[in-house]
Amino acid sequence: MRRPKVWTLSRLLLRRHPDPSATLPAWPTPLGDAPEQPLAPVSDLQRLVDIHAAWEARPQPTAESFHALLRRGPMPSKAMDRLDAWLCTRFPDGHSPGTRLSSSLGWLGAVTLLVGALMGFGVMAALVAYDGSARVNLLWILGLALLQTVLSLVAALLMFRRRPKLTLLSGFTRLWPARCLRGPMRQLITGSRRDGLLDALHVPLLMLLAQQFALAFSVAALASLLLHLSAQDIAFGWNSTLEISATGMHHFLHALAWPWHWLSAAVPSLELVEASHYYRLRNAAPPLADPVMLGRWWPFLVAMWVVYAVLPRALLLLWCARRWRRMQHLTLQEAPLYRHTLSHFVFDHHSARLAAADVISASVERMLRHTESADLSADQDAQQLGEQLTHQWQQALTQAEREALEALAIIYLQDGPTLAASDTLDLPDSEQLFALEHWERWGLSKTQLAMLAGLGGTAAGGGLDLATGGVTMGALAATFGIGAAASVYFSTRIAAVTADAGTVRVGPAQHRQLPWVLLGRQLSAWQLLVRNVPGSTPASGDIPDWRSGLNRRQERQLEKLFSLYRKGAGDETRQRLAEQLITLMDRLHAPVVDD
């Protein structure tokens, strides 16, 4: 029974080159009710941390984990929602690194607001403390409000300059105990790693926390001012060692009150300014002003604090929050692992990989088992007929490889005009299949082949030695191993050529390097096609050699399968070869995680 090609729906989708965040058609789903999806990540920062944690885990996620998600039931219509659903399957208990980081940032924000509120309330309470012995100097409140405006302008300037570090705040956060900040939280708060995953989010987060603190300070100070005004009869005044006239002070305060000049009760008059001016020495003080008049400063102080302290901080906090969300989104979009993971939901790599493994294993089996034969007539030369059949045999293998490469291109959406117009694909030339001088480029080296052949020959000789009761004392094992290893260096026969009962036959393949060359050429083509799927982000970096995904154990297993093909093995061997290829493909297609 053929496997359903669920990737064909993605193929139609990718012909239109969609935005990964755009709405996508539903994936093919099995019959029956789908289980309810768990809660998804709520921020791009959580997605970013969870994606890296998922790929840094051992073992890494396989393509099967994405395919299993598709079998669970109907998928969301947006690619980002599909990513969230996959992350929930990677962390089913909900305690993912991204969740813990988001929770820690929430607590940090709450502590920042609390500290800012307590400090604001306390500072304002100290400024308006009144026991009746002296007037409350409103210049302190005025100066603190204007200081908030200046600090807001400085913060806005730092945001426009987009500095990678804030000297004062970054240095302060590095003084925190290491046990208080661990993992991504420490990198995010202290910016301790250069070119790290969260390095671009360091300054936006510090600016956000600073504005949260400042706004909490300003709002709590306003609340403290209103509370003291309601609970006490406060007499305000102003004095300074500097020679400031009442008229000059009135002009200055009138300019500050311009934003609310339409509110006459909150604009101090010249009479109020003159009456409120007092001196430290009592004998030099003017006659005591009307106590009721000294309390009329409160509308101006409240309006001034709202306009010059609360409002700038509120606007700056909105800006910082927007920039924080935007930087999270940009950092996520630029992360290579995010693009790699999202590509699994734009194009079903798992099903395509299964189909590619079937194509390659069937092609290798077809070429290794192919034979050409013809009857030898009385007037024909056997050697000449053998050379003719050898040429036909080579042409048949060349055509079989060409068909396999075309089938792989169709699977990865690069058939026809797409493949012809590509400037980035350098697929193996099937016409050069039997250029022996290039074989080691695609297959194993002679040393590797000799080692594999020697191990296989030793195992075969050991079996015969065991069958004879060990009387040969290992001689058969040694002889078989040495003979098999020597054949790699001295045998030049690519295919068996036999003449029996008037029939000349060429094939099947006999050269030990040929199966590795056939496999290497098609896997190299597969690597190129995988990295150039239309509609996906092109992968960066050099393509790794396909042999880098092999280990010694897999080399021996593949050599054993090739040996079975030389002996005429059938479909069971092809299935085992396909399974080996899927394992190798998963290893070659796994992303590289930067430390």
Coordinates of C-alpha atoms in Angstrom, one line a residue:
M1 CA 0.0 0.0 0.0
R2 CA 1.5 3.4 -1.0
R3 CA 2.0 6.0 1.6
P4 CA -0.3 9.0 1.2
K5 CA 1.6 12.0 0.1
V6 CA 0.4 14.6 2.6
W7 CA 3.0 17.1 1.4
T8 CA 1.2 17.8 -1.9
L9 CA -1.1 20.3 -0.2
S10 CA 1.9 22.2 1.0
R11 CA 3.2 22.0 -2.5
L12 CA 0.2 23.8 -3.9
L13 CA 0.5 26.3 -1.1
L14 CA 4.2 27.1 -1.7
R15 CA 3.6 27.9 -5.4
R16 CA 2.1 31.1 -4.1
H17 CA 5.1 32.0 -1.8
P18 CA 3.1 32.8 1.4
D19 CA 4.1 34.8 4.4
P20 CA 4.8 32.4 7.3
S21 CA 2.4 34.3 9.5
A22 CA -0.4 34.3 6.9
T23 CA -3.5 32.1 7.1
L24 CA -2.8 28.7 5.6
P25 CA -5.3 25.9 4.4
A26 CA -5.9 23.2 6.9
W27 CA -3.6 20.2 6.9
P28 CA -4.9 16.8 5.9
T29 CA -6.5 15.3 9.0
P30 CA -7.6 11.8 10.0
L31 CA -11.1 10.9 10.7
G32 CA -12.5 11.3 14.2
D33 CA -12.6 14.1 16.8
A34 CA -9.3 15.9 17.5
P35 CA -8.0 16.3 21.0
E36 CA -8.2 19.8 22.5
Q37 CA -5.0 21.7 21.9
P38 CA -3.1 22.9 25.0
L39 CA -2.4 26.5 25.7
A40 CA 0.1 28.1 23.4
P41 CA 3.0 30.5 24.2
V42 CA 1.8 34.0 24.7
S43 CA 4.8 36.0 23.6
D44 CA 7.5 35.9 20.9
L45 CA 10.2 35.8 23.6
Q46 CA 8.6 32.6 25.1
R47 CA 8.5 31.1 21.6
L48 CA 12.2 32.0 21.0
V49 CA 13.5 30.5 24.2
D50 CA 11.3 27.4 23.9
I51 CA 12.4 26.7 20.3
H52 CA 16.1 26.8 21.3
A53 CA 15.4 24.7 24.3
A54 CA 13.6 22.1 22.2
W55 CA 16.5 21.8 19.7
E56 CA 19.2 21.9 22.4
A57 CA 17.5 18.9 24.1
R58 CA 18.9 15.5 23.6
P59 CA 17.8 13.7 21.5
Q60 CA 16.8 16.5 19.1
P61 CA 13.3 16.6 17.7
T62 CA 12.9 14.4 14.6
A63 CA 10.7 15.0 11.6
E64 CA 8.4 12.4 13.1
S65 CA 7.5 14.8 15.9
F66 CA 6.0 17.2 13.4
H67 CA 4.2 14.5 11.5
A68 CA 2.8 13.1 14.7
L69 CA 1.3 16.5 15.4
L70 CA -0.5 16.4 12.0
R71 CA -2.0 13.0 12.9
R72 CA -3.5 14.3 16.1
G73 CA -6.4 16.2 14.5
P74 CA -7.3 19.5 12.7
M75 CA -4.5 22.0 12.9
P76 CA -4.8 25.8 13.3
S77 CA -5.0 27.8 10.1
K78 CA -1.9 30.0 10.9
A79 CA 1.7 28.8 10.7
M80 CA 2.5 30.5 14.0
D81 CA -0.4 28.7 15.8
R82 CA 1.0 25.4 14.4
L83 CA 4.4 26.3 15.9
D84 CA 2.7 27.0 19.2
A85 CA 0.9 23.7 19.1
W86 CA 4.2 21.9 18.4
L87 CA 5.9 23.6 21.3
C88 CA 3.2 22.5 23.6
T89 CA 3.8 18.9 22.6
R90 CA 7.5 19.4 23.3
F91 CA 6.7 20.7 26.8
P92 CA 3.4 19.0 27.7
D93 CA 3.5 19.9 31.4
G94 CA 3.6 23.6 30.6
H95 CA 6.8 24.2 32.5
S96 CA 8.9 25.2 29.6
P97 CA 12.0 27.4 29.8
G98 CA 10.1 30.2 28.0
T99 CA 7.2 29.9 30.5
R100 CA 9.6 30.2 33.4
L101 CA 11.3 33.2 31.8
S102 CA 8.0 34.9 31.2
S103 CA 6.9 34.2 34.8
S104 CA 10.2 35.6 36.1
L105 CA 9.9 38.7 34.0
G106 CA 6.3 39.2 35.3
W107 CA 7.6 39.0 38.9
L108 CA 10.4 41.3 38.1
G109 CA 8.0 43.8 36.6
A110 CA 5.8 43.6 39.7
V111 CA 8.7 44.1 42.1
T112 CA 9.8 47.1 40.0
L113 CA 6.4 48.7 40.2
L114 CA 6.1 48.1 43.9
V115 CA 9.6 49.6 44.7
G116 CA 8.8 52.6 42.4
A117 CA 5.5 53.2 44.1
L118 CA 6.9 53.0 47.6
M119 CA 9.7 55.3 46.8
G120 CA 7.4 57.8 45.0
F121 CA 4.9 57.8 47.9
G122 CA 7.7 58.3 50.5
V123 CA 9.5 61.0 48.6
M124 CA 6.4 63.1 48.1
A125 CA 5.3 62.5 51.7
A126 CA 8.7 63.9 52.8
L127 CA 8.3 67.0 50.5
V128 CA 4.9 67.9 51.7
A129 CA 5.4 67.1 55.4
Y130 CA 3.8 70.0 57.3
D131 CA 3.8 70.6 61.1
G132 CA 2.7 74.3 61.0
S133 CA 6.1 75.6 62.0
A134 CA 7.2 76.5 58.4
R135 CA 5.6 76.6 55.0
V136 CA 6.1 73.8 52.5
N137 CA 8.6 75.0 49.8
L138 CA 6.9 74.3 46.5
L139 CA 10.1 74.7 44.6
W140 CA 11.2 71.2 45.6
I141 CA 8.0 69.7 44.1
L142 CA 8.5 71.9 41.0
G143 CA 12.1 70.8 40.6
L144 CA 11.3 67.1 41.1
A145 CA 8.5 67.4 38.4
L146 CA 10.9 69.1 35.9
L147 CA 13.6 66.5 36.7
Q148 CA 11.1 63.8 35.6
T149 CA 10.7 65.6 32.3
V150 CA 14.5 65.9 31.7
L151 CA 15.0 62.2 32.5
S152 CA 12.2 61.3 30.1
L153 CA 13.9 63.2 27.3
V154 CA 17.3 61.5 28.1
A155 CA 15.6 58.1 28.0
A156 CA 14.0 59.0 24.6
L157 CA 17.4 60.0 23.3
L158 CA 18.9 56.7 24.4
M159 CA 16.2 54.8 22.6
F160 CA 16.7 56.7 19.4
R161 CA 20.5 56.0 19.5
R162 CA 19.8 52.3 19.9
R163 CA 22.9 51.6 22.0
P164 CA 23.8 47.9 22.6
K165 CA 24.4 48.6 26.3
L166 CA 23.4 51.2 28.9
T167 CA 26.5 51.9 31.0
L168 CA 24.7 52.8 34.2
L169 CA 21.8 50.3 34.2
S170 CA 23.8 47.4 32.6
G171 CA 26.6 47.9 35.2
F172 CA 24.0 47.9 38.0
T173 CA 22.4 44.7 36.9
R174 CA 25.8 42.9 36.9
L175 CA 26.0 43.5 40.6
W176 CA 23.0 41.3 41.3
P177 CA 23.9 37.9 42.9
A178 CA 24.4 35.1 40.3
R179 CA 21.9 32.9 42.1
C180 CA 19.1 35.4 41.5
L181 CA 19.6 35.3 37.7
R182 CA 20.1 32.0 35.8
G183 CA 20.0 30.9 32.3
P184 CA 18.2 33.1 29.8
M185 CA 17.1 35.5 32.5
R186 CA 20.7 36.3 33.4
Q187 CA 21.6 36.8 29.7
L188 CA 18.5 39.0 29.2
I189 CA 19.0 41.2 32.3
T190 CA 22.8 41.6 32.4
G191 CA 23.6 41.2 28.7
S192 CA 26.5 39.1 29.7
R193 CA 26.9 37.2 26.4
R194 CA 28.1 38.9 23.3
D195 CA 26.2 38.1 20.2
G196 CA 24.0 35.9 22.3
L197 CA 20.4 34.7 21.6
L198 CA 18.8 37.5 23.7
D199 CA 21.5 40.2 23.3
A200 CA 19.3 42.4 21.2
L201 CA 16.6 42.4 23.9
H202 CA 18.9 43.6 26.7
V203 CA 18.5 47.3 26.3
P204 CA 14.8 47.3 25.4
L205 CA 14.0 45.3 28.6
L206 CA 16.1 47.6 30.8
M207 CA 14.4 50.7 29.3
L208 CA 11.0 49.1 29.9
L209 CA 11.7 48.3 33.5
A210 CA 13.1 51.8 34.1
Q211 CA 10.0 53.4 32.7
Q212 CA 7.8 51.1 34.7
F213 CA 9.7 52.2 37.8
A214 CA 9.5 55.9 36.9
L215 CA 5.7 55.8 36.1
A216 CA 5.0 54.0 39.4
F217 CA 7.1 56.6 41.2
S218 CA 5.2 59.5 39.6
V219 CA 1.7 58.0 40.1
A220 CA 2.4 57.1 43.7
A221 CA 3.9 60.5 44.3
L222 CA 0.7 62.1 42.9
A223 CA -1.4 59.8 45.1
S224 CA 0.6 60.9 48.1
L225 CA 0.2 64.5 47.3
L226 CA -3.6 64.2 46.9
L227 CA -3.8 62.2 50.1
H228 CA -1.9 64.8 52.1
L229 CA -3.9 67.6 50.6
S230 CA -7.1 65.9 51.6
A231 CA -6.0 65.0 55.1
Q232 CA -4.0 68.2 56.0
D233 CA -4.3 72.0 55.7
I234 CA -1.0 72.7 54.1
A235 CA 0.5 76.2 53.7
F236 CA 2.7 76.4 50.6
G237 CA 5.3 79.0 49.9
W238 CA 8.5 79.6 48.1
N239 CA 11.9 80.9 49.0
S240 CA 15.4 80.8 47.6
T241 CA 18.9 82.1 48.4
L242 CA 19.0 83.4 44.8
E243 CA 17.6 86.8 44.2
I244 CA 14.4 85.9 42.4
S245 CA 11.7 88.5 42.2
A246 CA 8.0 87.7 42.6
T247 CA 7.4 89.1 39.1
G248 CA 10.1 86.8 37.5
M249 CA 8.8 83.8 39.4
H250 CA 5.3 84.6 38.2
H251 CA 6.4 84.7 34.6
F252 CA 8.2 81.4 34.9
L253 CA 5.3 79.7 36.5
H254 CA 2.9 81.2 34.0
A255 CA 5.0 79.7 31.2
L256 CA 4.9 76.3 32.9
A257 CA 1.2 76.5 33.2
W258 CA 0.6 77.2 29.5
P259 CA -0.5 73.5 28.7
W260 CA -3.5 74.1 31.1
H261 CA -3.9 77.9 30.7
W262 CA -7.6 77.4 30.1
L263 CA -7.9 76.1 33.7
S264 CA -7.8 79.4 35.5
A265 CA -7.8 77.9 39.0
A266 CA -4.6 76.0 38.2
V267 CA -2.7 79.1 37.0
P268 CA -1.0 81.0 39.9
S269 CA -1.7 84.8 39.9
L270 CA 0.9 87.4 40.7
E271 CA -0.9 88.2 44.0
L272 CA -0.6 84.5 45.0
V273 CA 3.1 84.4 44.1
E274 CA 3.9 87.6 46.1
A275 CA 1.9 86.5 49.1
S276 CA 3.7 83.1 49.1
H277 CA 7.2 84.4 49.1
Y278 CA 8.8 84.1 52.5
Y279 CA 12.2 84.4 54.1
R280 CA 14.0 82.1 56.5
L281 CA 14.7 84.8 59.1
R282 CA 11.4 85.7 60.8
N283 CA 12.3 89.3 61.6
A284 CA 12.9 89.9 57.9
A285 CA 9.7 88.3 56.8
P286 CA 6.7 90.3 55.4
P287 CA 3.4 90.3 57.3
L288 CA 1.8 86.9 57.3
A289 CA -0.4 86.2 54.3
D290 CA -3.9 85.0 54.3
P291 CA -3.7 81.2 55.2
V292 CA -6.5 80.4 52.8
M293 CA -4.6 82.0 50.0
L294 CA -1.5 79.9 50.8
G295 CA -3.5 76.7 50.2
R296 CA -4.5 77.7 46.7
W297 CA -1.4 76.3 45.2
W298 CA -2.6 72.8 45.1
P299 CA -4.5 72.9 41.7
F300 CA -1.3 74.2 40.1
L301 CA 0.9 71.6 41.8
V302 CA -1.4 68.7 40.8
A303 CA -1.7 69.9 37.2
M304 CA 2.1 70.5 37.0
W305 CA 2.8 67.0 38.3
V306 CA 0.4 65.3 35.9
V307 CA 1.7 67.2 32.9
Y308 CA 5.4 67.2 33.6
A309 CA 5.9 63.9 35.6
V310 CA 3.1 61.5 34.9
L311 CA 2.2 62.1 31.3
P312 CA 5.8 62.0 29.9
R313 CA 6.5 58.7 31.7
A314 CA 3.2 57.2 30.6
L315 CA 3.9 58.1 26.9
L316 CA 7.5 56.8 27.2
L317 CA 6.3 53.6 28.8
L318 CA 3.9 53.0 25.9
W319 CA 6.7 53.5 23.5
C320 CA 9.1 51.2 25.4
A321 CA 6.4 48.5 25.6
R322 CA 5.8 48.7 21.9
R323 CA 9.5 48.6 21.2
W324 CA 9.9 45.6 23.5
R325 CA 7.2 43.7 21.7
R326 CA 8.7 44.7 18.3
M327 CA 12.2 43.6 19.3
Q328 CA 10.9 40.3 20.5
H329 CA 9.2 39.8 17.1
L330 CA 12.3 40.8 15.1
T331 CA 14.6 38.6 17.2
L332 CA 12.3 35.7 16.7
Q333 CA 12.0 36.3 13.0
E334 CA 15.8 36.5 12.6
A335 CA 16.6 33.3 14.6
P336 CA 17.8 30.5 12.3
L337 CA 16.1 27.8 14.4
Y338 CA 12.8 29.6 14.2
R339 CA 12.9 29.6 10.4
H340 CA 14.0 26.0 10.4
T341 CA 11.2 24.9 12.7
L342 CA 8.5 26.9 10.9
S343 CA 9.6 25.4 7.6
H344 CA 8.2 22.0 8.8
F345 CA 4.8 23.5 8.8
V346 CA 5.1 25.3 5.5
F347 CA 6.5 22.2 3.8
D348 CA 6.1 18.7 5.2
H349 CA 9.7 17.6 5.3
H350 CA 8.9 14.3 7.0
S351 CA 6.6 12.9 4.3
A352 CA 8.9 14.3 1.6
R353 CA 11.9 12.6 3.3
L354 CA 10.1 9.3 3.4
A355 CA 9.3 9.6 -0.3
A356 CA 12.9 10.6 -1.1
A357 CA 14.2 7.6 0.9
D358 CA 11.9 5.3 -1.2
V359 CA 13.1 6.8 -4.4
I360 CA 16.8 6.5 -3.6
S361 CA 16.6 3.0 -2.2
A362 CA 14.5 1.8 -5.2
S363 CA 16.9 3.5 -7.6
V364 CA 20.1 2.0 -5.9
E365 CA 18.5 -1.4 -5.9
R366 CA 17.5 -1.1 -9.6
M367 CA 21.0 -0.1 -10.6
L368 CA 22.8 -2.7 -8.5
R369 CA 20.6 -5.6 -9.8
H370 CA 20.3 -4.5 -13.4
T371 CA 21.6 -6.9 -16.1
E372 CA 21.9 -6.8 -19.9
S373 CA 22.0 -10.0 -21.9
A374 CA 22.0 -11.1 -25.6
D375 CA 22.3 -14.4 -27.5
L376 CA 25.7 -14.9 -29.1
S377 CA 25.3 -15.8 -32.8
A378 CA 27.8 -17.9 -34.7
D379 CA 29.3 -15.0 -36.6
Q380 CA 29.6 -12.7 -33.5
D381 CA 32.7 -12.1 -31.3
A382 CA 31.9 -12.7 -27.7
Q383 CA 34.3 -9.9 -26.5
Q384 CA 32.8 -7.4 -28.9
L385 CA 29.2 -8.3 -27.8
G386 CA 30.3 -8.0 -24.2
E387 CA 31.7 -4.5 -24.8
Q388 CA 28.4 -3.6 -26.5
L389 CA 26.3 -4.9 -23.6
T390 CA 28.6 -3.2 -21.1
H391 CA 27.9 0.1 -22.9
Q392 CA 24.1 -0.6 -22.8
W393 CA 24.4 -1.5 -19.1
Q394 CA 26.1 1.8 -18.3
Q395 CA 23.6 3.8 -20.3
A396 CA 20.8 2.0 -18.4
L397 CA 22.3 3.0 -15.0
T398 CA 22.8 6.5 -16.3
Q399 CA 19.2 6.8 -17.3
A400 CA 18.1 5.3 -13.9
E401 CA 20.0 7.9 -12.0
R402 CA 18.6 10.7 -14.2
E403 CA 15.1 9.5 -13.4
A404 CA 15.8 9.3 -9.7
L405 CA 17.1 12.9 -9.6
E406 CA 14.1 14.1 -11.5
A407 CA 11.8 12.2 -9.0
L408 CA 13.7 13.9 -6.1
A409 CA 13.2 17.3 -7.7
I410 CA 9.5 16.7 -8.1
I411 CA 9.2 15.8 -4.4
Y412 CA 10.9 19.1 -3.4
L413 CA 8.9 21.3 -5.8
Q414 CA 11.8 22.0 -8.1
D415 CA 10.7 20.1 -11.2
G416 CA 10.4 21.5 -14.7
P417 CA 10.9 25.3 -15.0
T418 CA 11.8 25.8 -11.3
L419 CA 14.7 23.4 -11.6
A420 CA 15.9 24.8 -15.0
A421 CA 15.8 28.4 -13.7
S422 CA 17.7 27.7 -10.5
D423 CA 21.2 29.2 -10.3
T424 CA 22.0 27.6 -6.9
L425 CA 21.6 23.9 -7.8
D426 CA 24.6 22.0 -9.0
L427 CA 23.2 18.5 -9.2
P428 CA 25.5 15.6 -10.2
D429 CA 25.9 15.1 -13.9
S430 CA 24.5 11.6 -14.8
E431 CA 26.7 11.5 -17.9
Q432 CA 29.8 11.5 -15.6
L433 CA 28.5 8.5 -13.5
F434 CA 31.3 6.2 -14.7
A435 CA 34.1 8.7 -14.6
L436 CA 36.2 6.6 -12.2
E437 CA 38.6 9.4 -11.3
H438 CA 35.7 11.2 -9.5
W439 CA 34.3 8.2 -7.6
E440 CA 36.1 9.0 -4.3
R441 CA 34.4 12.5 -4.4
W442 CA 31.0 10.8 -4.0
G443 CA 31.8 7.5 -2.3
L444 CA 34.2 6.2 0.3
S445 CA 38.0 6.2 0.1
K446 CA 39.8 3.0 -0.8
T447 CA 41.1 2.8 2.8
Q448 CA 37.6 2.9 4.2
L449 CA 36.4 0.3 1.6
A450 CA 39.3 -2.0 2.3
M451 CA 38.5 -1.9 6.1
L452 CA 34.8 -2.6 5.5
A453 CA 35.7 -5.4 2.9
G454 CA 38.2 -6.9 5.3
L455 CA 35.7 -6.9 8.2
G456 CA 33.1 -8.5 6.0
G457 CA 35.5 -11.1 4.6
T458 CA 36.8 -12.0 8.0
A459 CA 33.2 -12.5 9.2
A460 CA 32.4 -14.7 6.3
G461 CA 35.6 -16.8 6.8
G462 CA 34.9 -17.0 10.5
G463 CA 31.5 -18.5 9.7
L464 CA 33.1 -21.2 7.6
D465 CA 35.8 -21.8 10.2
L466 CA 33.1 -22.3 12.8
A467 CA 31.3 -24.7 10.5
T468 CA 34.4 -26.8 10.2
G469 CA 34.7 -27.1 14.0
G470 CA 37.6 -24.6 14.2
V471 CA 40.1 -27.0 12.7
T472 CA 41.5 -24.4 10.3
M473 CA 42.6 -22.3 13.4
G474 CA 41.2 -19.0 11.9
A475 CA 43.0 -19.5 8.6
L476 CA 39.8 -19.1 6.6
A477 CA 38.8 -15.9 8.4
A478 CA 42.2 -14.4 7.7
T479 CA 42.2 -15.5 4.1
F480 CA 38.8 -14.2 3.4
G481 CA 39.5 -10.8 5.1
I482 CA 42.8 -10.2 3.3
G483 CA 41.3 -11.3 -0.1
A484 CA 38.3 -9.0 0.3
A485 CA 40.5 -6.0 1.3
A486 CA 42.9 -6.7 -1.6
S487 CA 40.1 -6.7 -4.1
V488 CA 39.4 -3.0 -3.4
Y489 CA 42.9 -2.0 -4.7
F490 CA 43.4 -4.5 -7.5
S491 CA 39.9 -5.3 -8.9
T492 CA 38.8 -3.0 -11.7
R493 CA 35.7 -5.0 -12.8
I494 CA 32.6 -2.8 -12.4
A495 CA 30.0 -5.5 -13.5
A496 CA 30.2 -9.2 -13.9
V497 CA 30.5 -10.4 -17.6
T498 CA 29.5 -14.0 -18.2
A499 CA 29.0 -16.2 -21.3
D500 CA 27.0 -19.3 -20.8
A501 CA 25.3 -21.6 -23.3
G502 CA 25.5 -19.0 -26.1
T503 CA 24.3 -16.1 -24.0
V504 CA 26.4 -13.1 -22.9
R505 CA 25.3 -11.4 -19.8
V506 CA 26.6 -8.1 -18.2
G507 CA 25.6 -7.4 -14.6
P508 CA 24.8 -7.2 -11.8
A509 CA 27.3 -4.6 -10.4
Q510 CA 30.3 -6.1 -8.7
H511 CA 32.6 -3.1 -7.8
R512 CA 32.6 -2.4 -4.1
Q513 CA 32.7 1.4 -4.6
L514 CA 29.8 1.6 -7.1
P515 CA 27.0 1.3 -4.5
W516 CA 28.6 4.1 -2.4
V517 CA 29.0 6.3 -5.4
L518 CA 25.4 5.8 -6.4
L519 CA 24.2 6.5 -2.9
G520 CA 26.5 9.5 -2.4
R521 CA 25.5 11.2 -5.7
Q522 CA 21.8 11.0 -4.9
L523 CA 22.2 12.0 -1.3
S524 CA 24.2 15.0 -2.4
A525 CA 21.5 16.0 -4.8
W526 CA 18.9 15.5 -2.0
Q527 CA 20.9 17.9 0.2
L528 CA 20.8 20.6 -2.5
L529 CA 17.1 20.2 -3.1
V530 CA 16.2 20.3 0.6
R531 CA 17.9 23.6 1.1
N532 CA 16.2 25.2 -1.9
V533 CA 12.5 24.4 -1.4
P534 CA 10.5 27.3 -3.0
G535 CA 8.8 29.6 -0.6
S536 CA 11.2 28.7 2.3
T537 CA 14.1 30.8 3.6
P538 CA 17.3 29.6 2.0
A539 CA 19.6 27.9 4.5
S540 CA 22.9 29.6 5.3
G541 CA 26.4 28.0 5.5
D542 CA 28.0 25.3 3.5
I543 CA 26.3 22.0 2.8
P544 CA 27.9 19.3 4.9
D545 CA 29.4 16.3 3.2
W546 CA 26.9 13.5 3.3
R547 CA 29.5 11.1 4.7
S548 CA 29.8 13.3 7.8
G549 CA 26.4 11.8 8.9
L550 CA 27.8 8.3 8.8
N551 CA 29.2 6.5 11.8
R552 CA 31.2 3.2 11.7
R553 CA 28.2 1.1 12.7
Q554 CA 26.1 2.5 9.9
E555 CA 28.9 2.1 7.4
R556 CA 29.1 -1.6 8.2
Q557 CA 25.3 -2.0 8.0
L558 CA 25.2 -0.4 4.6
E559 CA 28.1 -2.4 3.3
K560 CA 26.3 -5.6 4.4
L561 CA 23.2 -4.5 2.5
F562 CA 25.3 -3.8 -0.6
S563 CA 26.8 -7.2 -0.3
L564 CA 23.4 -8.8 -0.2
Y565 CA 22.5 -6.9 -3.4
R566 CA 25.5 -8.4 -5.1
K567 CA 24.2 -11.8 -4.1
G568 CA 20.7 -11.1 -5.6
A569 CA 18.7 -10.0 -2.5
G570 CA 15.2 -8.7 -2.9
D571 CA 12.5 -6.3 -1.5
E572 CA 13.3 -6.9 2.2
T573 CA 16.8 -5.5 1.6
R574 CA 15.4 -2.4 -0.1
Q575 CA 13.2 -1.8 3.0
R576 CA 16.2 -2.0 5.3
L577 CA 18.1 0.3 3.0
A578 CA 15.3 2.9 3.1
E579 CA 15.2 2.8 6.9
Q580 CA 19.0 3.4 7.0
L581 CA 18.6 6.3 4.6
I582 CA 15.8 7.9 6.8
T583 CA 18.1 7.8 9.8
L584 CA 21.0 9.3 7.8
M585 CA 18.7 12.0 6.3
D586 CA 17.4 13.0 9.8
R587 CA 21.0 13.4 10.9
L588 CA 22.0 15.5 7.9
H589 CA 19.0 17.8 8.1
A590 CA 19.2 18.5 11.8
P591 CA 20.0 22.2 12.5
V592 CA 23.2 23.3 14.1
V593 CA 22.7 24.9 17.6
D594 CA 25.0 27.7 18.4
D595 CA 26.5 27.8 21.9

